[in-house]
PDB file of C-alpha atoms in Angstrom:
ATOM      1  CA  MET A 295       0.000   0.000   0.000  1.00  0.00           C
ATOM      2  CA  LYS A 296       0.987   3.571  -0.607  1.00  0.00           C
ATOM      3  CA  TYR A 297      -0.732   6.188   1.540  1.00  0.00           C
ATOM      4  CA  HIS A 298      -1.673   9.612   0.201  1.00  0.00           C
ATOM      5  CA  THR A 299      -2.675  11.685   3.226  1.00  0.00           C
ATOM      6  CA  PHE A 300      -4.687  14.906   3.023  1.00  0.00           C
ATOM      7  CA  ASP A 301      -5.858  17.474   5.543  1.00  0.00           C
ATOM      8  CA  ASN A 302      -9.445  17.320   4.316  1.00  0.00           C
ATOM      9  CA  PHE A 303     -11.669  15.646   1.760  1.00  0.00           C
ATOM     10  CA  SER A 304     -11.617  18.645  -0.548  1.00  0.00           C
ATOM     11  CA  ALA A 305      -7.869  18.275  -1.035  1.00  0.00           C
ATOM     12  CA  LEU A 306      -8.248  14.517  -1.460  1.00  0.00           C
ATOM     13  CA  THR A 307     -10.941  15.057  -4.080  1.00  0.00           C
ATOM     14  CA  GLU A 308      -8.786  17.433  -6.098  1.00  0.00           C
ATOM     15  CA  ALA A 309      -5.750  15.139  -6.079  1.00  0.00           C
ATOM     16  CA  LEU A 310      -7.649  11.986  -6.991  1.00  0.00           C
ATOM     17  CA  SER A 311      -9.788  13.594  -9.679  1.00  0.00           C
ATOM     18  CA  GLN A 312      -6.696  15.119 -11.305  1.00  0.00           C
ATOM     19  CA  GLN A 313      -4.958  11.737 -11.266  1.00  0.00           C
ATOM     20  CA  TRP A 314      -8.076  10.201 -12.781  1.00  0.00           C
ATOM     21  CA  LEU A 315      -8.177  12.830 -15.524  1.00  0.00           C
ATOM     22  CA  ASP A 316      -4.507  12.177 -16.303  1.00  0.00           C
ATOM     23  CA  VAL A 317      -5.272   8.487 -16.859  1.00  0.00           C
ATOM     24  CA  ILE A 318      -8.132   9.368 -19.203  1.00  0.00           C
ATOM     25  CA  GLN A 319      -6.087  11.863 -21.196  1.00  0.00           C
ATOM     26  CA  THR A 320      -3.085   9.548 -21.579  1.00  0.00           C
ATOM     27  CA  THR A 321      -5.196   6.617 -22.794  1.00  0.00           C
ATOM     28  CA  PRO A 322      -6.345   7.697 -26.274  1.00  0.00           C
ATOM     29  CA  ASP A 323      -7.638   4.246 -27.198  1.00  0.00           C
ATOM     30  CA  GLY A 324     -10.074   4.309 -24.276  1.00  0.00           C
ATOM     31  CA  SER A 325     -10.106   3.737 -20.525  1.00  0.00           C
ATOM     32  CA  SER A 326     -12.378   1.854 -18.160  1.00  0.00           C
ATOM     33  CA  PHE A 327     -13.064   2.288 -14.472  1.00  0.00           C
ATOM     34  CA  ALA A 328     -14.911   0.370 -11.754  1.00  0.00           C
ATOM     35  CA  LEU A 329     -16.349   2.803  -9.227  1.00  0.00           C
ATOM     36  CA  ALA A 330     -17.510   2.559  -5.632  1.00  0.00           C
ATOM     37  CA  GLY A 331     -20.917   3.913  -4.742  1.00  0.00           C
ATOM     38  CA  GLY A 332     -22.092   5.697  -1.624  1.00  0.00           C
ATOM     39  CA  SER A 333     -21.803   9.271  -0.470  1.00  0.00           C
ATOM     40  CA  THR A 334     -18.059   9.313   0.263  1.00  0.00           C
ATOM     41  CA  PRO A 335     -16.691   9.335  -3.316  1.00  0.00           C
ATOM     42  CA  ALA A 336     -19.534  11.475  -4.727  1.00  0.00           C
ATOM     43  CA  PRO A 337     -17.491  14.730  -4.568  1.00  0.00           C
ATOM     44  CA  VAL A 338     -14.726  13.035  -6.585  1.00  0.00           C
ATOM     45  CA  TYR A 339     -17.225  12.160  -9.312  1.00  0.00           C
ATOM     46  CA  GLN A 340     -18.632  15.691  -9.310  1.00  0.00           C
ATOM     47  CA  ARG A 341     -15.151  17.181  -9.637  1.00  0.00           C
ATOM     48  CA  LEU A 342     -14.234  14.821 -12.467  1.00  0.00           C
ATOM     49  CA  ASP A 343     -17.443  15.865 -14.196  1.00  0.00           C
ATOM     50  CA  GLN A 344     -16.258  19.489 -14.059  1.00  0.00           C
ATOM     51  CA  LEU A 345     -12.805  18.585 -15.334  1.00  0.00           C
ATOM     52  CA  LEU A 346     -14.167  16.545 -18.227  1.00  0.00           C
ATOM     53  CA  SER A 347     -16.346  19.457 -19.250  1.00  0.00           C
ATOM     54  CA  ASN A 348     -13.257  21.674 -19.555  1.00  0.00           C
ATOM     55  CA  ILE A 349     -11.175  19.512 -21.896  1.00  0.00           C
ATOM     56  CA  ASP A 350     -11.449  18.922 -25.629  1.00  0.00           C
ATOM     57  CA  ALA A 351     -10.332  15.292 -25.665  1.00  0.00           C
ATOM     58  CA  HIS A 352     -13.060  12.725 -26.266  1.00  0.00           C
ATOM     59  CA  ASN A 353     -11.147   9.562 -25.431  1.00  0.00           C
ATOM     60  CA  PRO A 354     -13.654   6.711 -24.907  1.00  0.00           C
ATOM     61  CA  ILE A 355     -14.470   6.053 -21.246  1.00  0.00           C
ATOM     62  CA  LYS A 356     -16.397   3.112 -19.815  1.00  0.00           C
ATOM     63  CA  LEU A 357     -17.666   3.025 -16.254  1.00  0.00           C
ATOM     64  CA  VAL A 358     -19.115   0.221 -14.155  1.00  0.00           C
ATOM     65  CA  ALA A 359     -20.111   0.094 -10.505  1.00  0.00           C
ATOM     66  CA  THR A 360     -18.055  -2.116  -8.221  1.00  0.00           C
ATOM     67  CA  ASP A 361     -21.448  -3.193  -6.865  1.00  0.00           C
ATOM     68  CA  GLU A 362     -25.083  -2.217  -7.274  1.00  0.00           C
ATOM     69  CA  ARG A 363     -28.218  -2.552  -5.211  1.00  0.00           C
ATOM     70  CA  TRP A 364     -31.101  -4.300  -6.971  1.00  0.00           C
ATOM     71  CA  VAL A 365     -33.204  -1.141  -7.163  1.00  0.00           C
ATOM     72  CA  PRO A 366     -34.165   1.245  -9.996  1.00  0.00           C
ATOM     73  CA  ASP A 367     -31.712   3.992 -10.920  1.00  0.00           C
ATOM     74  CA  GLN A 368     -34.186   6.536  -9.549  1.00  0.00           C
ATOM     75  CA  ASP A 369     -33.830   5.048  -6.060  1.00  0.00           C
ATOM     76  CA  THR A 370     -31.469   7.087  -3.905  1.00  0.00           C
ATOM     77  CA  GLN A 371     -29.625   3.883  -2.973  1.00  0.00           C
ATOM     78  CA  SER A 372     -28.677   3.091  -6.585  1.00  0.00           C
ATOM     79  CA  ASN A 373     -24.981   3.486  -7.297  1.00  0.00           C
ATOM     80  CA  GLU A 374     -25.618   3.665 -11.037  1.00  0.00           C
ATOM     81  CA  GLY A 375     -28.123   6.448 -10.397  1.00  0.00           C
ATOM     82  CA  LEU A 376     -25.480   8.210  -8.284  1.00  0.00           C
ATOM     83  CA  PHE A 377     -23.005   8.149 -11.166  1.00  0.00           C
ATOM     84  CA  ARG A 378     -25.589   9.565 -13.565  1.00  0.00           C
ATOM     85  CA  ARG A 379     -26.347  12.419 -11.159  1.00  0.00           C
ATOM     86  CA  CYS A 380     -22.754  13.240 -10.215  1.00  0.00           C
ATOM     87  CA  LEU A 381     -21.453  12.970 -13.779  1.00  0.00           C
ATOM     88  CA  SER A 382     -24.489  14.548 -15.422  1.00  0.00           C
ATOM     89  CA  GLY A 383     -22.598  17.182 -17.421  1.00  0.00           C
ATOM     90  CA  SER A 384     -20.197  14.750 -19.054  1.00  0.00           C
ATOM     91  CA  ALA A 385     -23.063  12.280 -19.511  1.00  0.00           C
ATOM     92  CA  ALA A 386     -24.921  14.862 -21.563  1.00  0.00           C
ATOM     93  CA  ASP A 387     -21.791  15.260 -23.704  1.00  0.00           C
ATOM     94  CA  LYS A 388     -21.571  11.466 -24.040  1.00  0.00           C
ATOM     95  CA  ARG A 389     -18.086  11.494 -22.560  1.00  0.00           C
ATOM     96  CA  TRP A 390     -18.625   8.096 -20.936  1.00  0.00           C
ATOM     97  CA  GLN A 391     -20.654   4.901 -21.224  1.00  0.00           C
ATOM     98  CA  LEU A 392     -22.063   3.075 -18.203  1.00  0.00           C
ATOM     99  CA  VAL A 393     -21.998  -0.721 -18.252  1.00  0.00           C
ATOM    100  CA  SER A 394     -24.848  -1.727 -15.979  1.00  0.00           C
ATOM    101  CA  LEU A 395     -24.762  -4.483 -13.369  1.00  0.00           C
ATOM    102  CA  LYS A 396     -28.568  -4.769 -13.586  1.00  0.00           C
ATOM    103  CA  ASN A 397     -31.160  -6.114 -15.965  1.00  0.00           C
ATOM    104  CA  ALA A 398     -34.901  -6.808 -15.812  1.00  0.00           C
ATOM    105  CA  SER A 399     -34.505 -10.055 -13.857  1.00  0.00           C
ATOM    106  CA  SER A 400     -36.313 -10.362 -10.555  1.00  0.00           C
ATOM    107  CA  THR A 401     -33.162 -11.029  -8.518  1.00  0.00           C
ATOM    108  CA  PRO A 402     -29.378 -10.754  -8.890  1.00  0.00           C
ATOM    109  CA  GLU A 403     -29.118 -14.538  -8.636  1.00  0.00           C
ATOM    110  CA  VAL A 404     -31.218 -14.928 -11.774  1.00  0.00           C
ATOM    111  CA  ALA A 405     -29.253 -12.223 -13.596  1.00  0.00           C
ATOM    112  CA  THR A 406     -25.703 -13.297 -12.740  1.00  0.00           C
ATOM    113  CA  GLU A 407     -24.839 -15.232 -15.887  1.00  0.00           C
ATOM    114  CA  ALA A 408     -26.333 -12.598 -18.205  1.00  0.00           C
ATOM    115  CA  ILE A 409     -24.466  -9.794 -16.449  1.00  0.00           C
ATOM    116  CA  ASN A 410     -21.279 -11.831 -16.641  1.00  0.00           C
ATOM    117  CA  VAL A 411     -21.703 -12.106 -20.415  1.00  0.00           C
ATOM    118  CA  ARG A 412     -22.276  -8.339 -20.630  1.00  0.00           C
ATOM    119  CA  LEU A 413     -19.147  -7.602 -18.607  1.00  0.00           C
ATOM    120  CA  ASN A 414     -16.996  -9.931 -20.677  1.00  0.00           C
ATOM    121  CA  GLU A 415     -18.287  -8.448 -23.928  1.00  0.00           C
ATOM    122  CA  GLN A 416     -18.114  -4.769 -22.981  1.00  0.00           C
ATOM    123  CA  LEU A 417     -15.190  -4.783 -20.531  1.00  0.00           C
ATOM    124  CA  PRO A 418     -12.896  -7.567 -21.737  1.00  0.00           C
ATOM    125  CA  GLN A 419      -9.632  -5.882 -20.769  1.00  0.00           C
ATOM    126  CA  ALA A 420      -8.106  -4.969 -17.429  1.00  0.00           C
ATOM    127  CA  PHE A 421      -9.594  -1.843 -15.865  1.00  0.00           C
ATOM    128  CA  SER A 422      -7.553   1.327 -16.135  1.00  0.00           C
ATOM    129  CA  ALA A 423      -8.326   1.781 -12.427  1.00  0.00           C
ATOM    130  CA  VAL A 424     -10.660   0.528  -9.724  1.00  0.00           C
ATOM    131  CA  LEU A 425     -11.876   3.080  -7.180  1.00  0.00           C
ATOM    132  CA  LEU A 426     -12.950   1.381  -3.967  1.00  0.00           C
ATOM    133  CA  GLY A 427     -14.295   2.386  -0.614  1.00  0.00           C
ATOM    134  CA  MET A 428     -14.187   0.210   2.497  1.00  0.00           C
ATOM    135  CA  GLY A 429     -16.740  -0.358   5.215  1.00  0.00           C
ATOM    136  CA  ALA A 430     -15.889  -0.320   8.906  1.00  0.00           C
ATOM    137  CA  ASP A 431     -16.290  -4.120   8.790  1.00  0.00           C
ATOM    138  CA  GLY A 432     -13.587  -4.374   6.121  1.00  0.00           C
ATOM    139  CA  HIS A 433     -15.923  -5.078   3.210  1.00  0.00           C
ATOM    140  CA  ILE A 434     -15.200  -3.835  -0.311  1.00  0.00           C
ATOM    141  CA  ALA A 435     -17.796  -3.589  -3.097  1.00  0.00           C
ATOM    142  CA  SER A 436     -20.451  -6.032  -1.807  1.00  0.00           C
ATOM    143  CA  LEU A 437     -17.912  -8.617  -0.670  1.00  0.00           C
ATOM    144  CA  PHE A 438     -18.754  -8.966   3.001  1.00  0.00           C
ATOM    145  CA  PRO A 439     -16.965 -10.789   5.853  1.00  0.00           C
ATOM    146  CA  GLY A 440     -17.750 -14.498   5.810  1.00  0.00           C
ATOM    147  CA  ALA A 441     -19.389 -14.354   2.364  1.00  0.00           C
ATOM    148  CA  PRO A 442     -18.016 -15.575  -0.995  1.00  0.00           C
ATOM    149  CA  THR A 443     -15.789 -13.265  -3.020  1.00  0.00           C
ATOM    150  CA  GLN A 444     -16.460 -15.019  -6.325  1.00  0.00           C
ATOM    151  CA  HIS A 445     -18.920 -17.375  -7.987  1.00  0.00           C
ATOM    152  CA  ASP A 446     -17.348 -20.028 -10.207  1.00  0.00           C
ATOM    153  CA  ASP A 447     -15.256 -18.122 -12.763  1.00  0.00           C
ATOM    154  CA  LEU A 448     -17.799 -15.365 -13.335  1.00  0.00           C
ATOM    155  CA  ALA A 449     -16.928 -11.676 -13.256  1.00  0.00           C
ATOM    156  CA  CYS A 450     -19.814 -10.932 -10.884  1.00  0.00           C
ATOM    157  CA  LEU A 451     -21.832 -12.539  -8.125  1.00  0.00           C
ATOM    158  CA  ALA A 452     -25.066 -11.987  -6.237  1.00  0.00           C
ATOM    159  CA  ALA A 453     -24.641 -10.701  -2.702  1.00  0.00           C
ATOM    160  CA  VAL A 454     -26.798  -9.909   0.315  1.00  0.00           C
ATOM    161  CA  HIS A 455     -26.063  -7.183   2.840  1.00  0.00           C
ATOM    162  CA  PRO A 456     -25.638  -9.014   6.170  1.00  0.00           C
ATOM    163  CA  GLN A 457     -27.701  -6.537   8.208  1.00  0.00           C
ATOM    164  CA  THR A 458     -30.351  -5.147   5.848  1.00  0.00           C
ATOM    165  CA  ARG A 459     -30.656  -8.332   3.733  1.00  0.00           C
ATOM    166  CA  GLN A 460     -30.737  -6.113   0.664  1.00  0.00           C
ATOM    167  CA  SER A 461     -29.999  -7.873  -2.639  1.00  0.00           C
ATOM    168  CA  ARG A 462     -27.012  -6.683  -4.643  1.00  0.00           C
ATOM    169  CA  MET A 463     -24.814  -7.510  -7.602  1.00  0.00           C
ATOM    170  CA  SER A 464     -21.072  -7.193  -7.080  1.00  0.00           C
ATOM    171  CA  LEU A 465     -17.999  -7.532  -9.195  1.00  0.00           C
ATOM    172  CA  SER A 466     -16.058 -10.563  -8.045  1.00  0.00           C
ATOM    173  CA  LEU A 467     -12.711 -10.190  -6.355  1.00  0.00           C
ATOM    174  CA  PRO A 468     -10.802 -11.583  -9.378  1.00  0.00           C
ATOM    175  CA  ARG A 469     -12.523  -9.028 -11.645  1.00  0.00           C
ATOM    176  CA  LEU A 470     -11.708  -6.193  -9.237  1.00  0.00           C
ATOM    177  CA  LEU A 471      -8.087  -7.335  -9.195  1.00  0.00           C
ATOM    178  CA  ASN A 472      -7.887  -7.345 -13.012  1.00  0.00           C
ATOM    179  CA  THR A 473      -6.822  -3.717 -13.114  1.00  0.00           C
ATOM    180  CA  LYS A 474      -3.789  -1.520 -13.680  1.00  0.00           C
ATOM    181  CA  ARG A 475      -4.452   0.658 -10.626  1.00  0.00           C
ATOM    182  CA  ILE A 476      -6.385   0.481  -7.381  1.00  0.00           C
ATOM    183  CA  TRP A 477      -7.488   3.636  -5.589  1.00  0.00           C
ATOM    184  CA  LEU A 478      -8.836   2.985  -2.095  1.00  0.00           C
ATOM    185  CA  VAL A 479     -10.608   5.982  -0.542  1.00  0.00           C
ATOM    186  CA  ILE A 480     -11.148   5.979   3.222  1.00  0.00           C
ATOM    187  CA  THR A 481     -11.715   8.622   5.872  1.00  0.00           C
ATOM    188  CA  GLY A 482     -11.283   8.740   9.629  1.00  0.00           C
ATOM    189  CA  ALA A 483      -9.015   7.071  12.158  1.00  0.00           C
ATOM    190  CA  GLU A 484     -11.319   4.071  12.625  1.00  0.00           C
ATOM    191  CA  LYS A 485     -11.192   2.936   9.014  1.00  0.00           C
ATOM    192  CA  ARG A 486      -7.460   3.491   8.803  1.00  0.00           C
ATOM    193  CA  GLN A 487      -7.014   1.213  11.803  1.00  0.00           C
ATOM    194  CA  VAL A 488      -9.322  -1.400  10.253  1.00  0.00           C
ATOM    195  CA  LEU A 489      -7.261  -1.309   7.054  1.00  0.00           C
ATOM    196  CA  GLU A 490      -3.938  -1.597   8.865  1.00  0.00           C
ATOM    197  CA  GLN A 491      -5.205  -4.589  10.876  1.00  0.00           C
ATOM    198  CA  ALA A 492      -7.087  -6.214   7.991  1.00  0.00           C
ATOM    199  CA  ILE A 493      -4.595  -8.996   7.301  1.00  0.00           C
ATOM    200  CA  GLU A 494      -4.547 -10.334  10.841  1.00  0.00           C
ATOM    201  CA  ASN A 495      -8.350 -10.145  11.034  1.00  0.00           C
ATOM    202  CA  ASN A 496      -8.790 -11.815   7.629  1.00  0.00           C
ATOM    203  CA  LEU A 497     -11.278  -9.235   6.373  1.00  0.00           C
ATOM    204  CA  PRO A 498     -12.371  -9.053   2.709  1.00  0.00           C
ATOM    205  CA  VAL A 499     -10.084  -6.096   2.092  1.00  0.00           C
ATOM    206  CA  ALA A 500      -7.198  -8.321   3.219  1.00  0.00           C
ATOM    207  CA  SER A 501      -7.718 -10.493   0.141  1.00  0.00           C
ATOM    208  CA  LEU A 502      -7.397  -7.374  -1.978  1.00  0.00           C
ATOM    209  CA  LEU A 503      -4.156  -6.452  -0.219  1.00  0.00           C
ATOM    210  CA  ARG A 504      -2.694  -9.944  -0.567  1.00  0.00           C
ATOM    211  CA  GLU A 505      -3.645 -10.597  -4.177  1.00  0.00           C
ATOM    212  CA  ALA A 506      -3.337  -7.212  -5.862  1.00  0.00           C
ATOM    213  CA  GLY A 507      -0.964  -7.205  -8.820  1.00  0.00           C
ATOM    214  CA  CYS A 508      -0.401  -3.459  -8.538  1.00  0.00           C
ATOM    215  CA  THR A 509       0.241  -0.895  -5.820  1.00  0.00           C
ATOM    216  CA  ILE A 510      -2.879   0.014  -3.844  1.00  0.00           C
ATOM    217  CA  ASP A 511      -2.963   3.785  -3.543  1.00  0.00           C
ATOM    218  CA  VAL A 512      -4.805   4.660  -0.342  1.00  0.00           C
ATOM    219  CA  PHE A 513      -6.314   8.145  -0.368  1.00  0.00           C
ATOM    220  CA  TRP A 514      -6.996   9.058   3.278  1.00  0.00           C
ATOM    221  CA  CYS A 515      -7.997  12.088   5.278  1.00  0.00           C
ATOM    222  CA  PRO A 516      -9.163  12.460   8.887  1.00  0.00           C
TER     223      PRO A 516
END
C-alpha cells in the first residue's frame, strides 16, 4: 500500500480527480473504471465531471459500478443512479458509457450469468483503475466478511447485505483485481485502523491487499 494523506476531503478530491483525468487523457484508445458507490466518493465524481467538461479530448471512457443494489436507478440507494447524477454534465456530452450491473430479472441470482456475459463483452480488458471504498467491517464492493468473493469463474456474483438483507450484484474479487491501478478511498481514524489490521483479522479487504498485482494507492484524510 501507498498512503496519500490529506488534511481534508476537498484536497483529497482534487488530487484523486486530477490523477483520474490524467489516466483518461493519456489513454487515447479508451479507458475503463470500476467505481464505488455511496456518499463518500460522490465529490470526486462531481469534480471529475467538471474537469471533463473543460477539456477537448473525447477519449472513450467506460464506467461500471463495483457493486449495485437491486433497485431502480431513480432510487437514492442506486450506485448507477449516483453516477448519472454526479457525472451529469459529461453524460450529456456522451463522454462516458455506463456498463450496468442490472437487468430486468427479478433477482441478482437470476441475472448473474447474463451480467457476466455483458461484462466480458463490454469490458474484456483490465480496468484502467478501480476506485474502492471500504466499510468499517472491512468489506469492499459487496464482498462482506464471511461471504463468498467469487462465484465459479464469473466476473460478478449476487450478494446480500448481512444486516439489511438487501440484494445486490457485485464484481467478483478476481474481476476487481484485473486492473492496472487500485485507488482505495477511506476517511477517519477508525477505518485506517481497520485497514492496517485487515490482514490479521482476515477481512475481505485483506484479500485485496494480498492478491493485488499493482500498488494500492490509499487516499486518506481524517
